[in-house]
Short mmCIF file of N, CA and C in Angstrom, two decimals:
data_model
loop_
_atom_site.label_atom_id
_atom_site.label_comp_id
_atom_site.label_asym_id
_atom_site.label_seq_id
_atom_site.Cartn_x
_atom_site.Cartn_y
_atom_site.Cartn_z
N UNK T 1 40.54 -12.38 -46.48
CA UNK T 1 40.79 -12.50 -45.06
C UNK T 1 41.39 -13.88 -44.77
N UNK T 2 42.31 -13.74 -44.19
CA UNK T 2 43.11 -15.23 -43.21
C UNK T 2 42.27 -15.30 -42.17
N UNK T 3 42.82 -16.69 -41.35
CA UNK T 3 42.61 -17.10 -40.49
C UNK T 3 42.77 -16.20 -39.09
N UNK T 4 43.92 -15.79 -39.42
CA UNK T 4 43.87 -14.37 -37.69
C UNK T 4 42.55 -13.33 -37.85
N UNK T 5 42.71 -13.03 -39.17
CA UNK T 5 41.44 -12.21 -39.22
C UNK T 5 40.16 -12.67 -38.64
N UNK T 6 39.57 -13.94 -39.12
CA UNK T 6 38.39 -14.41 -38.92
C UNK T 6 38.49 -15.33 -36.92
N UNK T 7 39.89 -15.17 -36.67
CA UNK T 7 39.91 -15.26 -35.24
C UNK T 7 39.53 -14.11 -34.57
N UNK T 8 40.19 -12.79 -34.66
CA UNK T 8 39.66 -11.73 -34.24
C UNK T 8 38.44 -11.02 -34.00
N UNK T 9 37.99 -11.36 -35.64
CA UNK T 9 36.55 -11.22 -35.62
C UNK T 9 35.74 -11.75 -34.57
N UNK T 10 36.08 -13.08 -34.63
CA UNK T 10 35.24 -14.63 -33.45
C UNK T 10 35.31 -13.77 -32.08
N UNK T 11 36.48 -13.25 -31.86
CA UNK T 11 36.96 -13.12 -30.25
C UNK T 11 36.32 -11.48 -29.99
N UNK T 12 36.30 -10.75 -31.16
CA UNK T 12 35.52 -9.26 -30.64
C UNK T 12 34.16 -9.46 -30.59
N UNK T 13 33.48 -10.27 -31.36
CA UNK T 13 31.94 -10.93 -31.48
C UNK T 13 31.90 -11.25 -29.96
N UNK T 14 33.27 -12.48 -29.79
CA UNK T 14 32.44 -12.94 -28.45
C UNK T 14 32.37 -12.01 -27.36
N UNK T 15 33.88 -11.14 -26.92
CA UNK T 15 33.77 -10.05 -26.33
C UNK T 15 32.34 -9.17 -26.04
N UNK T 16 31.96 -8.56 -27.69
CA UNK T 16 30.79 -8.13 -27.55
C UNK T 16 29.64 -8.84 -27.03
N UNK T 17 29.39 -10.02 -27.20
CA UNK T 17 28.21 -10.61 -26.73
C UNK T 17 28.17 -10.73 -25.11
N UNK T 18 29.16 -11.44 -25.03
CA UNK T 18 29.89 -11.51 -23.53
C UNK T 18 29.27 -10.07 -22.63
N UNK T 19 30.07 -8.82 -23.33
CA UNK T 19 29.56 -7.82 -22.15
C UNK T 19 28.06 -7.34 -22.21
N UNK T 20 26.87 -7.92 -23.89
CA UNK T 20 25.58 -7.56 -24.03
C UNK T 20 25.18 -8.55 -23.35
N UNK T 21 25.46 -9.70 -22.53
CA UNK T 21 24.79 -10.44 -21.71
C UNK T 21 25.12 -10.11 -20.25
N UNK T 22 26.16 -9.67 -19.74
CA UNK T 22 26.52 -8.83 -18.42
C UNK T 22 25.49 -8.24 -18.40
N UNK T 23 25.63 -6.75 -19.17
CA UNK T 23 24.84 -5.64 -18.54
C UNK T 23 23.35 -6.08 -19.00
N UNK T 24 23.11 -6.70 -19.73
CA UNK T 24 21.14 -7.55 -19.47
C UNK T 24 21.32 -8.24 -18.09
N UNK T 25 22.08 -8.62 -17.89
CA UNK T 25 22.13 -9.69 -16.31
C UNK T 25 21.76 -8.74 -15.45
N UNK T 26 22.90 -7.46 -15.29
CA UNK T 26 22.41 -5.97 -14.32
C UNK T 26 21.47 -5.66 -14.57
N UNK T 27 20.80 -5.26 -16.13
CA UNK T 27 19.82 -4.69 -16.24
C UNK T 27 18.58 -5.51 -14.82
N UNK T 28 18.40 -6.66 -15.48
CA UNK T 28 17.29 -7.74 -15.26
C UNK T 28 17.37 -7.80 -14.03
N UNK T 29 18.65 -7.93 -12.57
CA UNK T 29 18.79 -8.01 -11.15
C UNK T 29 18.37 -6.37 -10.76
N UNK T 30 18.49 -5.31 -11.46
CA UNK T 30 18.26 -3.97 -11.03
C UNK T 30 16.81 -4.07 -11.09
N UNK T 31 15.66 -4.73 -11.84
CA UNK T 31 14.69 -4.72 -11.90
C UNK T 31 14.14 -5.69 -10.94
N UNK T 32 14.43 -6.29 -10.69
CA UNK T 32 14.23 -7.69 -9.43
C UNK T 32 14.19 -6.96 -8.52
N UNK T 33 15.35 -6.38 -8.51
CA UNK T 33 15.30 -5.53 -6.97
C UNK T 33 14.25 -4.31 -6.91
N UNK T 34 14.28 -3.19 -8.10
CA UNK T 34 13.11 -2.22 -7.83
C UNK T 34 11.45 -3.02 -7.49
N UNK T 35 11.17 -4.30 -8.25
CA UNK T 35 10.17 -4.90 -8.13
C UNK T 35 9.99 -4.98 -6.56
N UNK T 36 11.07 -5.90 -6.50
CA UNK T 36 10.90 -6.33 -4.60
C UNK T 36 10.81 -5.09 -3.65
N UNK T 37 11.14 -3.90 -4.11
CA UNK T 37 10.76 -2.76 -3.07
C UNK T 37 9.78 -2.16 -3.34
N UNK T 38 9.24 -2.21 -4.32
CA UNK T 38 7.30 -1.44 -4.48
C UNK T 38 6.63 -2.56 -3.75
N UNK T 39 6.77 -3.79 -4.44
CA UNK T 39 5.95 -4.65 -3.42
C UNK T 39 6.20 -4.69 -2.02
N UNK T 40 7.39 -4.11 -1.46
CA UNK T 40 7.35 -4.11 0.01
C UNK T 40 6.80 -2.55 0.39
N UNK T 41 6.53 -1.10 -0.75
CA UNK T 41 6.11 -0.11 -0.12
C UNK T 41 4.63 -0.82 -0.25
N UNK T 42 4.20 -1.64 -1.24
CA UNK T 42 2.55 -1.64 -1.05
C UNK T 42 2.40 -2.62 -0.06
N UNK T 43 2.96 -3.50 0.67
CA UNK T 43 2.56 -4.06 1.81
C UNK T 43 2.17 -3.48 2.77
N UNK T 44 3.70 -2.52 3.17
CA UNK T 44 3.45 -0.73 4.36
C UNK T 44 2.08 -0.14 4.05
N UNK T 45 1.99 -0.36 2.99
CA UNK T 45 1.01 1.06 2.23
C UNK T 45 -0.34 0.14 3.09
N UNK T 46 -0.51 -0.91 2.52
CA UNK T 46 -1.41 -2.07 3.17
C UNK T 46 -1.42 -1.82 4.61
N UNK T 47 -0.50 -2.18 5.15
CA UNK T 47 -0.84 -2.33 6.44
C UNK T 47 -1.09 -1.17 6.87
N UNK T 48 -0.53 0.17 6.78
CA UNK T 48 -1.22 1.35 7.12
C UNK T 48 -2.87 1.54 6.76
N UNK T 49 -3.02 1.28 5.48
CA UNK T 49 -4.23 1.61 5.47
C UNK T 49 -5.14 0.53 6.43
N UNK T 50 -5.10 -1.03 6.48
CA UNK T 50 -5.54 -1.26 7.54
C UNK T 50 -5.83 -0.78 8.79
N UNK T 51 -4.68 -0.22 9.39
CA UNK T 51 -5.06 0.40 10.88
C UNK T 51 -5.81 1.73 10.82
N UNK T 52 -5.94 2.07 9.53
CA UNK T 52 -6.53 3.43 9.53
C UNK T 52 -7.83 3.21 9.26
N UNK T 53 -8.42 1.98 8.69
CA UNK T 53 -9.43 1.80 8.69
C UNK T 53 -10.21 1.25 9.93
N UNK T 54 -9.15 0.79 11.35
CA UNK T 54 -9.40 0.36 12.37
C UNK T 54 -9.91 0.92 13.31
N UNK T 55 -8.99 2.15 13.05
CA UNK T 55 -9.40 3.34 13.69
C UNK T 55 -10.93 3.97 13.13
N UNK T 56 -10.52 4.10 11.86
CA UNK T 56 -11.82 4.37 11.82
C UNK T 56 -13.51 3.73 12.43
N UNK T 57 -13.56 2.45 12.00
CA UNK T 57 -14.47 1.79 12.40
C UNK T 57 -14.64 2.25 13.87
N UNK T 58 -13.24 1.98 14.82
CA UNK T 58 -13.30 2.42 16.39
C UNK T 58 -14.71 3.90 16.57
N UNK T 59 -13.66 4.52 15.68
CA UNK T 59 -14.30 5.95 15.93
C UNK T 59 -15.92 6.42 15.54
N UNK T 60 -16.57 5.17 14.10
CA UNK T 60 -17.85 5.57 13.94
C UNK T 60 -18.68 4.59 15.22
N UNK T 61 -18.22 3.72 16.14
CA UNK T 61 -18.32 2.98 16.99
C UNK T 61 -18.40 3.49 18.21
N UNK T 62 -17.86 4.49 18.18
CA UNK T 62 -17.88 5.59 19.35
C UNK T 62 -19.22 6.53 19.23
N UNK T 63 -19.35 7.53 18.09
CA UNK T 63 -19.68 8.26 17.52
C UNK T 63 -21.43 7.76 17.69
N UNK T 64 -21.64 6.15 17.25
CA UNK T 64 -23.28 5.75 17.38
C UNK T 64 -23.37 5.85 18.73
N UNK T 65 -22.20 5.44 19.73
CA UNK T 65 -22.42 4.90 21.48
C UNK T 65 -22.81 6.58 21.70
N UNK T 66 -22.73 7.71 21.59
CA UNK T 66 -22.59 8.44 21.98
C UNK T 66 -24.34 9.79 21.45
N UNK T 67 -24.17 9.20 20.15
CA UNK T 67 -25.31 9.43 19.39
C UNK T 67 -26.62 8.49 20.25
N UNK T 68 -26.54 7.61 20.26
CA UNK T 68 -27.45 6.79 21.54
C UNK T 68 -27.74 7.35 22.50
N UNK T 69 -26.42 7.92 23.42
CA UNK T 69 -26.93 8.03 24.41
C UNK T 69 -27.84 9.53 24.56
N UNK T 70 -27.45 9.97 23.54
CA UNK T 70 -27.99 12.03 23.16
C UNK T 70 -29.08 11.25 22.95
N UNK T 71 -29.32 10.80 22.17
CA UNK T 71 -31.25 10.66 21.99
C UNK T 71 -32.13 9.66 23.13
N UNK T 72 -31.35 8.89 24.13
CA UNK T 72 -31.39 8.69 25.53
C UNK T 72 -32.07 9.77 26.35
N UNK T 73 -31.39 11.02 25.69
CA UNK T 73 -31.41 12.13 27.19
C UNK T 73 -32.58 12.71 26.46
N UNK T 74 -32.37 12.68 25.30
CA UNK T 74 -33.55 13.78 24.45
C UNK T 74 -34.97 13.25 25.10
N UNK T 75 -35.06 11.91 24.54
CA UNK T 75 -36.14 11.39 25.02
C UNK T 75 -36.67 11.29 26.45
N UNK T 76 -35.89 11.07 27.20
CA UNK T 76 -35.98 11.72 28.34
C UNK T 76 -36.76 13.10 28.77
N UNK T 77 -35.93 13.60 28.44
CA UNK T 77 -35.80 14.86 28.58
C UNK T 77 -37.74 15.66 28.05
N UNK T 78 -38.23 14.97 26.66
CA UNK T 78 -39.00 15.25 26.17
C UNK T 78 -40.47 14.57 27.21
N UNK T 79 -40.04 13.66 27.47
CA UNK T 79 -41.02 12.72 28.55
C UNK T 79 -41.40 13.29 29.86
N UNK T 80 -40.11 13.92 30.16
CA UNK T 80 -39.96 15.01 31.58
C UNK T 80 -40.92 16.33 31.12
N UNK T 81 -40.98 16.72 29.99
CA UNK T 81 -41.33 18.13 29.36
C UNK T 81 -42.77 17.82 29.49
N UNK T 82 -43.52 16.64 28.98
CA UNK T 82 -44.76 16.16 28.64
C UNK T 82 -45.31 16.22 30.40
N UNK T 83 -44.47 15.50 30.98
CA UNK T 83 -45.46 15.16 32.56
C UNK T 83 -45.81 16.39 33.05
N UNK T 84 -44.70 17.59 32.97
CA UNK T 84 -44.73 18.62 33.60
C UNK T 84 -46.06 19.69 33.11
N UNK T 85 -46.12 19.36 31.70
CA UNK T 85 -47.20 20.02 31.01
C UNK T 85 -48.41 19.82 31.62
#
């Protein structure tokens, strides 16, 4: 082999390396980016489940106020039953 030869060689090597470091560059920014959008669905995901747990709490918050006031009336109600007896 001459010298053109072992130039060619040099310049398809670098070629090749050249475009195996491009598409790792895409590869590696395509993954940056899928990363950055799961972490933004689990933020959503987060903050939904927060308010759903807000609600919830609201609702077993309701649920005792209301449970209170039934055994309010019961008792009542049972106290009224007793006098009348």
């Amino acid at each position: 082999m001459n010298g053109a030869d072992w130039a060619g060689v040099a310049g398809a090597g670098g070629v090749f390396l050249f475009l195996i470091v491009v598409v790792w560059q895409i590869a590696a920014t395509w993954r940056a980016r899928m990363l950055a959008s799961r972490e933004q669905q689990y933020k959503e995901l987060a903050g939904k489940y927060a308010r759903l747990l807000e609600d919830n709490v609201e609702l077993h918050r309701r649920t005792l106020d209301e449970l209170t006031q039934a055994r309010t009336s019961i008792t009542s109600m049972e106290k009224m039953m007793r006098e009348i007896e």
